[in-house]
Tab-separated table of C-alpha atoms and ligand atoms in Angstrom:
chain	number	residue	atom	x	y	z
Z	1	MET	CA	-14.051	0.015	20.629
Z	2	PHE	CA	-12.831	-2.262	17.841
Z	3	ASP	CA	-13.935	-5.801	17.087
Z	4	LYS	CA	-10.280	-6.952	16.857
Z	5	THR	CA	-11.032	-9.049	13.739
Z	6	ILE	CA	-7.889	-7.917	11.927
Z	7	GLU	CA	-5.718	-8.023	15.033
Z	8	LYS	CA	-6.736	-11.664	15.634
Z	9	LEU	CA	-6.528	-12.688	11.970
Z	10	LEU	CA	-3.023	-11.271	11.513
Z	11	ASN	CA	-1.779	-11.666	15.102
Z	12	ILE	CA	-0.901	-7.963	15.469
Z	13	LYS	CA	-1.520	-5.348	18.191
Z	14	TYR	CA	-2.968	-2.494	16.099
Z	15	PRO	CA	-5.122	-2.843	12.929
Z	16	ILE	CA	-2.723	-0.598	11.040
Z	17	ILE	CA	-1.085	-1.999	7.918
Z	18	GLN	CA	1.769	-0.256	6.160
Z	19	GLY	CA	1.113	0.073	2.434
Z	20	GLY	CA	3.427	-1.903	0.174
Z	21	MET	CA	5.344	0.693	-1.821
Z	22	ALA	CA	7.456	-0.611	-4.711
Z	23	TRP	CA	11.165	0.371	-4.563
Z	24	ILE	CA	10.479	1.906	-1.141
Z	25	SER	CA	9.098	-0.406	1.538
Z	26	ASP	CA	11.956	-2.758	2.310
Z	27	SER	CA	13.054	-4.690	5.402
Z	28	SER	CA	13.948	-1.466	7.242
Z	29	LEU	CA	10.445	0.035	7.157
Z	30	ALA	CA	8.562	-3.274	7.326
Z	31	SER	CA	10.423	-4.503	10.419
Z	32	ALA	CA	9.972	-1.134	12.172
Z	33	VAL	CA	6.202	-1.097	11.568
Z	34	SER	CA	5.836	-4.716	12.712
Z	35	GLU	CA	7.966	-4.062	15.813
Z	36	ALA	CA	5.640	-1.125	16.584
Z	37	GLY	CA	2.629	-3.481	16.618
Z	38	GLY	CA	1.262	-2.741	13.132
Z	39	LEU	CA	1.763	-4.911	10.062
Z	40	GLY	CA	4.946	-4.119	8.167
Z	41	VAL	CA	4.893	-4.889	4.454
Z	42	ILE	CA	7.816	-5.574	2.113
Z	43	ALA	CA	6.885	-4.509	-1.412
Z	44	ALA	CA	8.099	-6.931	-4.063
Z	45	GLY	CA	7.208	-4.414	-6.800
Z	46	GLY	CA	9.040	-5.376	-9.979
Z	47	ALA	CA	11.960	-7.046	-8.160
Z	48	PRO	CA	13.175	-10.612	-8.886
Z	49	GLY	CA	12.416	-13.372	-6.364
Z	50	GLU	CA	15.940	-13.532	-4.913
Z	51	ILE	CA	15.991	-9.813	-4.083
Z	52	VAL	CA	12.655	-10.205	-2.298
Z	53	ARG	CA	14.039	-13.238	-0.443
Z	54	GLN	CA	16.941	-11.141	0.887
Z	55	GLU	CA	14.510	-8.537	2.237
Z	56	ILE	CA	12.408	-11.259	3.884
Z	57	ILE	CA	15.514	-12.748	5.542
Z	58	LYS	CA	16.620	-9.317	6.806
Z	59	THR	CA	13.134	-8.590	8.152
Z	60	LYS	CA	13.113	-11.877	10.097
Z	61	GLN	CA	16.463	-10.870	11.643
Z	62	MET	CA	15.010	-7.542	12.809
Z	63	THR	CA	11.619	-8.664	14.138
Z	64	ASP	CA	9.927	-11.840	15.271
Z	65	LYS	CA	6.507	-10.246	14.770
Z	66	PRO	CA	4.280	-10.996	11.755
Z	67	PHE	CA	4.946	-9.116	8.533
Z	68	ALA	CA	3.653	-9.361	4.954
Z	69	VAL	CA	4.952	-9.275	1.407
Z	70	ASN	CA	3.049	-7.242	-1.176
Z	71	VAL	CA	3.076	-9.105	-4.492
Z	72	MET	CA	2.552	-6.759	-7.428
Z	73	LEU	CA	0.793	-9.009	-9.925
Z	74	LEU	CA	1.753	-6.973	-13.006
Z	75	SER	CA	5.409	-7.835	-12.321
Z	76	GLU	CA	7.203	-10.181	-14.691
Z	77	PHE	CA	8.638	-11.819	-11.550
Z	78	ALA	CA	5.275	-12.469	-9.832
Z	79	ASP	CA	5.605	-16.279	-10.283
Z	80	GLU	CA	9.070	-16.266	-8.673
Z	81	VAL	CA	7.969	-14.082	-5.773
Z	82	ALA	CA	4.903	-16.307	-5.252
Z	83	LYS	CA	7.263	-19.259	-4.677
Z	84	VAL	CA	9.695	-17.337	-2.475
Z	85	VAL	CA	6.985	-16.303	-0.001
Z	86	ILE	CA	6.112	-20.001	0.435
Z	87	GLU	CA	9.730	-21.108	0.832
Z	88	GLU	CA	10.395	-18.345	3.370
Z	89	LYS	CA	7.190	-19.100	5.294
Z	90	VAL	CA	5.896	-15.540	5.061
Z	91	PRO	CA	2.658	-15.491	7.115
Z	92	ILE	CA	0.688	-12.928	5.072
Z	93	VAL	CA	0.591	-11.904	1.406
Z	94	ILE	CA	-1.105	-8.767	0.142
Z	95	THR	CA	-1.599	-8.598	-3.626
Z	96	GLY	CA	-1.974	-5.546	-5.848
Z	97	ALA	CA	-2.778	-4.714	-9.464
Z	98	GLY	CA	-4.636	-7.928	-10.319
Z	99	SER	CA	-6.282	-11.133	-9.094
Z	100	PRO	CA	-4.272	-13.589	-6.934
Z	101	GLU	CA	-6.436	-16.537	-8.116
Z	102	LYS	CA	-3.526	-18.375	-9.752
Z	103	TYR	CA	-1.558	-18.578	-6.489
Z	104	LEU	CA	-4.334	-18.790	-3.906
Z	105	GLU	CA	-4.483	-22.560	-3.443
Z	106	ALA	CA	-0.718	-22.945	-3.023
Z	107	TRP	CA	-0.534	-20.030	-0.579
Z	108	HIS	CA	-3.427	-21.330	1.510
Z	109	GLN	CA	-1.943	-24.850	1.551
Z	110	ASN	CA	1.130	-23.252	3.089
Z	111	ASN	CA	-0.886	-21.408	5.749
Z	112	ILE	CA	-0.375	-18.005	4.176
Z	113	LYS	CA	-3.171	-15.480	4.749
Z	114	VAL	CA	-4.077	-13.825	1.447
Z	115	ILE	CA	-5.372	-10.253	1.251
Z	116	PRO	CA	-5.917	-8.735	-2.221
Z	117	VAL	CA	-6.213	-4.997	-2.784
Z	118	VAL	CA	-9.456	-4.263	-4.647
Z	119	PRO	CA	-10.751	-1.078	-6.281
Z	120	SER	CA	-14.440	-2.118	-6.781
Z	121	VAL	CA	-17.351	-4.076	-5.297
Z	122	LEU	CA	-17.251	-6.492	-8.245
Z	123	LEU	CA	-13.638	-7.462	-7.594
Z	124	ALA	CA	-14.222	-7.594	-3.837
Z	125	THR	CA	-17.108	-10.064	-4.172
Z	126	ARG	CA	-15.101	-12.138	-6.665
Z	127	MET	CA	-12.232	-12.292	-4.172
Z	128	GLU	CA	-14.549	-13.342	-1.332
Z	129	LYS	CA	-15.952	-16.165	-3.500
Z	130	LEU	CA	-12.393	-17.349	-4.219
Z	131	GLY	CA	-11.879	-17.692	-0.461
Z	132	VAL	CA	-9.409	-14.918	0.404
Z	133	ASP	CA	-8.996	-14.021	4.087
Z	134	ALA	CA	-9.742	-10.272	3.911
Z	135	VAL	CA	-9.582	-7.458	1.378
Z	136	VAL	CA	-7.931	-4.059	1.267
Z	137	VAL	CA	-10.393	-1.621	-0.298
Z	138	GLU	CA	-8.366	1.131	-1.935
Z	139	GLY	CA	-9.874	4.445	-2.988
Z	140	MET	CA	-8.439	6.601	-5.757
Z	141	GLU	CA	-7.070	9.062	-3.192
Z	142	ALA	CA	-4.214	6.575	-2.816
Z	143	GLY	CA	-0.810	6.929	-4.418
Z	144	GLY	CA	0.528	4.685	-7.177
Z	145	HIS	CA	-1.640	2.411	-9.314
Z	146	ILE	CA	-5.310	3.162	-8.536
Z	147	GLY	CA	-8.930	2.452	-9.439
Z	148	GLU	CA	-11.706	4.982	-10.104
Z	149	LEU	CA	-13.739	5.238	-6.907
Z	150	THR	CA	-13.091	7.226	-3.768
Z	151	THR	CA	-12.645	5.564	-0.381
Z	152	MET	CA	-15.747	7.384	0.924
Z	153	ALA	CA	-18.029	5.933	-1.774
Z	154	LEU	CA	-16.394	2.534	-2.301
Z	155	LEU	CA	-15.784	1.390	1.268
Z	156	PRO	CA	-19.368	1.217	2.647
Z	157	GLN	CA	-20.532	-0.496	-0.552
Z	158	VAL	CA	-17.858	-3.196	-0.163
Z	159	VAL	CA	-18.610	-3.538	3.568
Z	160	ASP	CA	-22.280	-4.219	2.735
Z	161	ALA	CA	-21.379	-6.735	0.039
Z	162	LEU	CA	-18.876	-8.865	2.005
Z	163	LYS	CA	-18.732	-11.051	5.101
Z	164	ILE	CA	-14.918	-11.204	5.332
Z	165	PRO	CA	-12.924	-8.413	7.068
Z	166	VAL	CA	-12.323	-5.179	5.187
Z	167	ILE	CA	-9.250	-2.945	5.457
Z	168	ALA	CA	-9.568	0.610	4.129
Z	169	ALA	CA	-6.872	2.409	2.126
Z	170	GLY	CA	-6.576	5.683	0.244
Z	171	GLY	CA	-6.618	9.080	1.930
Z	172	ILE	CA	-5.853	7.882	5.465
Z	173	ALA	CA	-2.865	9.375	7.299
Z	174	ASP	CA	-4.018	10.126	10.843
Z	175	GLY	CA	-6.432	9.130	13.583
Z	176	ARG	CA	-9.296	11.099	12.070
Z	177	GLY	CA	-9.046	9.129	8.826
Z	178	PHE	CA	-8.762	5.932	10.856
Z	179	ALA	CA	-11.893	6.798	12.869
Z	180	ALA	CA	-13.780	7.818	9.722
Z	181	VAL	CA	-13.243	4.497	7.958
Z	182	VAL	CA	-14.104	2.576	11.135
Z	183	MET	CA	-17.409	4.494	11.050
Z	184	LEU	CA	-17.867	3.325	7.452
Z	185	GLY	CA	-17.401	-0.302	8.531
Z	186	ALA	CA	-13.681	-0.969	8.059
Z	187	ASN	CA	-11.930	-3.379	10.426
Z	188	GLY	CA	-8.519	-1.800	9.852
Z	189	VAL	CA	-6.521	0.639	7.768
Z	190	GLN	CA	-3.669	0.528	5.290
Z	191	VAL	CA	-1.490	3.643	5.267
Z	192	GLY	CA	1.173	4.371	2.672
Z	193	THR	CA	2.033	8.044	2.182
Z	194	ARG	CA	2.572	8.853	5.881
Z	195	PHE	CA	5.097	6.018	6.201
Z	196	LEU	CA	7.104	7.472	3.295
Z	197	VAL	CA	8.574	10.019	5.714
Z	198	ALA	CA	9.170	7.562	8.567
Z	199	ASN	CA	12.734	7.669	9.909
Z	200	GLU	CA	13.127	3.989	9.005
Z	201	CYS	CA	11.898	4.508	5.429
Z	202	THR	CA	14.934	4.274	3.137
Z	203	VAL	CA	13.415	6.235	0.248
Z	204	HIS	CA	15.698	9.045	-1.004
Z	205	GLU	CA	15.730	12.161	1.206
Z	206	ASN	CA	14.668	14.329	-1.783
Z	207	TYR	CA	11.467	12.246	-2.115
Z	208	LYS	CA	10.707	12.753	1.588
Z	209	GLU	CA	11.195	16.523	1.233
Z	210	GLN	CA	8.695	16.643	-1.652
Z	211	ILE	CA	6.090	14.801	0.438
Z	212	LEU	CA	6.627	17.126	3.408
Z	213	LYS	CA	6.274	20.171	1.103
Z	214	ALA	CA	3.219	18.888	-0.799
Z	215	ARG	CA	-0.142	20.642	-0.567
Z	216	ASP	CA	-3.634	19.210	-1.090
Z	217	THR	CA	-3.727	19.851	-4.854
Z	218	ASP	CA	-0.205	18.659	-5.615
Z	219	THR	CA	-0.954	15.145	-6.890
Z	220	ILE	CA	-2.156	14.195	-10.360
Z	221	VAL	CA	-3.232	11.000	-12.132
Z	222	THR	CA	-1.433	9.993	-15.303
Z	223	GLY	CA	-1.793	6.855	-17.418
Z	224	ARG	CA	-5.621	6.703	-17.594
Z	225	VAL	CA	-5.127	6.250	-21.360
Z	226	THR	CA	-2.903	3.181	-20.937
Z	227	GLY	CA	-5.317	1.487	-18.520
Z	228	HIS	CA	-2.790	1.786	-15.681
Z	229	PRO	CA	-3.617	5.045	-13.930
Z	230	VAL	CA	-1.001	6.163	-11.419
Z	231	ARG	CA	-1.203	8.976	-8.845
Z	232	ALA	CA	1.997	10.895	-8.170
Z	233	LEU	CA	3.140	14.375	-7.162
Z	234	LYS	CA	3.021	16.908	-9.999
Z	235	ASN	CA	6.506	17.429	-11.414
Z	236	LYS	CA	8.292	17.704	-14.754
Z	237	LEU	CA	7.700	14.034	-15.585
Z	238	ALA	CA	3.975	14.200	-14.743
Z	239	ARG	CA	3.571	17.298	-16.927
Z	240	GLU	CA	5.357	15.556	-19.835
Z	241	PHE	CA	2.999	12.624	-19.413
Z	242	ILE	CA	-0.107	14.812	-19.467
Z	243	LYS	CA	1.158	16.669	-22.536
Z	244	LEU	CA	1.785	13.407	-24.414
Z	245	GLU	CA	-1.656	12.112	-23.401
Z	246	LYS	CA	-3.338	15.315	-24.630
Z	247	ASN	CA	-1.451	15.052	-27.924
Z	248	GLY	CA	-2.782	11.522	-28.454
Z	249	ALA	CA	0.497	9.627	-27.956
Z	250	SER	CA	0.366	5.853	-28.400
Z	251	ILE	CA	0.101	3.510	-25.419
Z	252	ALA	CA	3.561	2.144	-26.225
Z	253	GLU	CA	5.033	5.661	-26.154
Z	254	LEU	CA	3.353	6.474	-22.829
Z	255	GLU	CA	4.374	3.192	-21.238
Z	256	ALA	CA	7.960	3.710	-22.396
Z	257	LEU	CA	8.020	7.087	-20.633
Z	258	GLY	CA	6.920	5.431	-17.367
Z	259	VAL	CA	9.496	2.638	-17.271
Z	260	GLY	CA	11.985	2.857	-14.395
Z	261	LYS	CA	10.719	6.243	-13.209
Z	262	LEU	CA	9.648	5.202	-9.681
Z	263	GLN	CA	13.112	3.759	-9.087
Z	264	LYS	CA	14.629	7.023	-10.372
Z	265	ALA	CA	12.703	9.011	-7.765
Z	266	ALA	CA	12.969	6.537	-4.869
Z	267	LYS	CA	16.613	5.504	-5.241
Z	268	ASP	CA	18.333	8.348	-7.155
Z	269	GLY	CA	16.246	11.172	-5.663
Z	270	ASP	CA	15.439	12.592	-9.103
Z	271	VAL	CA	12.456	14.779	-8.171
Z	272	ALA	CA	12.041	16.244	-11.682
Z	273	GLY	CA	12.423	13.177	-13.907
Z	274	GLY	CA	11.242	10.462	-11.477
Z	275	ALA	CA	7.718	9.362	-10.506
Z	276	LEU	CA	6.993	10.620	-6.970
Z	277	MET	CA	4.055	8.320	-6.274
Z	278	ALA	CA	2.008	9.619	-3.337
Z	279	GLY	CA	-1.594	9.876	-2.179
Z	280	GLN	CA	-3.821	12.962	-2.006
Z	281	ILE	CA	-3.294	13.020	1.757
Z	282	ALA	CA	0.377	14.035	1.248
Z	283	GLY	CA	-0.644	17.593	2.169
Z	284	LEU	CA	-1.377	16.375	5.709
Z	285	VAL	CA	2.022	14.726	6.123
Z	286	CYS	CA	4.226	17.417	7.637
Z	287	LYS	CA	6.739	15.790	9.960
Z	288	LYS	CA	9.275	13.010	10.068
Z	289	GLN	CA	8.702	10.507	12.859
Z	290	SER	CA	9.626	6.962	13.771
Z	291	ALA	CA	7.337	4.190	12.536
Z	292	LYS	CA	6.421	3.549	16.190
Z	293	GLU	CA	5.334	7.163	16.698
Z	294	ILE	CA	3.274	7.061	13.499
Z	295	VAL	CA	1.500	3.801	14.398
Z	296	GLU	CA	0.774	4.868	17.984
Z	297	GLU	CA	-0.335	8.374	17.007
Z	298	ILE	CA	-2.795	7.088	14.391
Z	299	TYR	CA	-4.248	4.529	16.796
Z	300	ASN	CA	-4.456	6.749	19.877
Z	301	GLN	CA	-5.862	9.730	17.982
Z	302	GLY	CA	-8.338	7.375	16.301
Z	303	LEU	CA	-9.533	6.124	19.688
Z	304	GLU	CA	-9.910	9.688	21.018
Z	305	VAL	CA	-11.971	10.738	18.002
Z	306	LEU	CA	-14.199	7.675	18.212
Z	307	LYS	CA	-14.759	8.141	21.980
Z	308	LYS	CA	-15.927	11.708	21.358
Z	309	TYR	CA	-18.796	10.457	19.204
Z	310	CYS	CA	-19.689	7.195	21.000
J	401	LIG	O1	-0.968	-1.897	-6.738
J	401	LIG	C1	-1.239	-0.867	-6.196
J	401	LIG	N1	-0.451	0.241	-6.252
J	401	LIG	C2	0.721	0.309	-6.936
J	401	LIG	S1	1.464	-0.917	-7.799
J	401	LIG	C3	2.692	0.107	-8.251
J	401	LIG	S2	3.992	-0.385	-9.250
J	401	LIG	C4	3.353	0.071	-10.753
J	401	LIG	N2	3.980	1.061	-11.355
J	401	LIG	C5	3.549	1.465	-12.558
J	401	LIG	C6	2.443	0.900	-13.168
J	401	LIG	C7	1.779	-0.091	-12.534
J	401	LIG	C8	2.227	-0.509	-11.292
J	401	LIG	C9	2.511	1.330	-7.729
J	401	LIG	N3	1.407	1.429	-6.993
J	401	LIG	N4	-2.363	-0.727	-5.457
J	401	LIG	C10	-3.294	-1.783	-5.346
J	401	LIG	C11	-4.282	-1.750	-6.421
J	401	LIG	N5	-4.697	-2.806	-7.023
J	401	LIG	N6	-4.886	-0.660	-6.931
J	401	LIG	C12	-5.734	-1.106	-7.907
J	401	LIG	C13	-5.601	-2.470	-7.942
J	401	LIG	C14	-6.244	-3.433	-8.760
J	401	LIG	C15	-6.543	-3.172	-10.085
J	401	LIG	C16	-7.118	-4.176	-10.865
J	401	LIG	C17	-6.532	-4.691	-8.234
J	401	LIG	C18	-7.114	-5.641	-9.002
J	401	LIG	C19	-7.401	-5.388	-10.294
J	401	LIG	O2	-7.954	-6.402	-10.994
J	401	LIG	C20	-8.053	-6.369	-12.363
J	401	LIG	C21	-8.423	-7.756	-12.779
J	401	LIG	O3	-9.603	-7.964	-13.067
J	401	LIG	O4	-7.527	-8.602	-12.737
């Protein structure tokens, strides 16, 4: 059914990659997803190199299967994290929120597979020319920092433009989404929001409850004005943001309001004043399960759906 490109490239059983979620996807979730046969991802987010190193060490203690680190390139600690992944012999790096060009040669010299997240055909083709190993194509249905295009429109255009493997992200939480993006030419999927409610996900319980309660129209994008649009669940903070944007607040003012707010939601469970980053597919996420159940359900349901039409 599948060409196994991603499975072979990353040495994993299922072409299902857990989205790197800053302040959320740590060694607990990453090791559980990797143990289940997917690709677990530790999100470096805005954390210093040594904190990321501790998570890598813990992950290695919990699984001997491949895992990745997501390097958020807007982070002030990106240079440190880039070194740590080499020193700790992490096999795969996924990058977000920028171009990994600066680190690519060093990572490749150390046998690290490099997979940037891209929100457009232009960036995808640039990344292929640089020599990356695959790309994650992320539609604006996704949670967190996003681009402008939907998965449905962006994915087939990137598939046509590239020769390297393509992983789809944004709006995928079950086997139907998996099957749909395979139909559009993806070799694998990256799933974030559904893993937020995994038993092994250490995000605050209040955050999980908000995801489980969310309906289709419950997310909103803030920060378009600052050039860093972010999708999150609608709450008091999001409404304050929108109000400030409408009133023509300065970029500095808006950015100041955003600082530390994901941590506030993920760690302190502040569902009113924190940023509850989540994708549009949150409305489909209705039950807590183990990472293994989530990975196997997405894959098996995906196969069933594809068989029906093949
Ligand atoms: O990175 C993400 N999602 C994220 S990062 C994050 S932490 C954060 N919090 C507040 C503000 C900013 C970040 C939460 N969610 N997804 C991957 C992604 N990458 N989406 C879009 C992009 C992207 C954007 C521009 C990738 C490359 C790019 O390149 C610009 C350039 O030309 O360098």
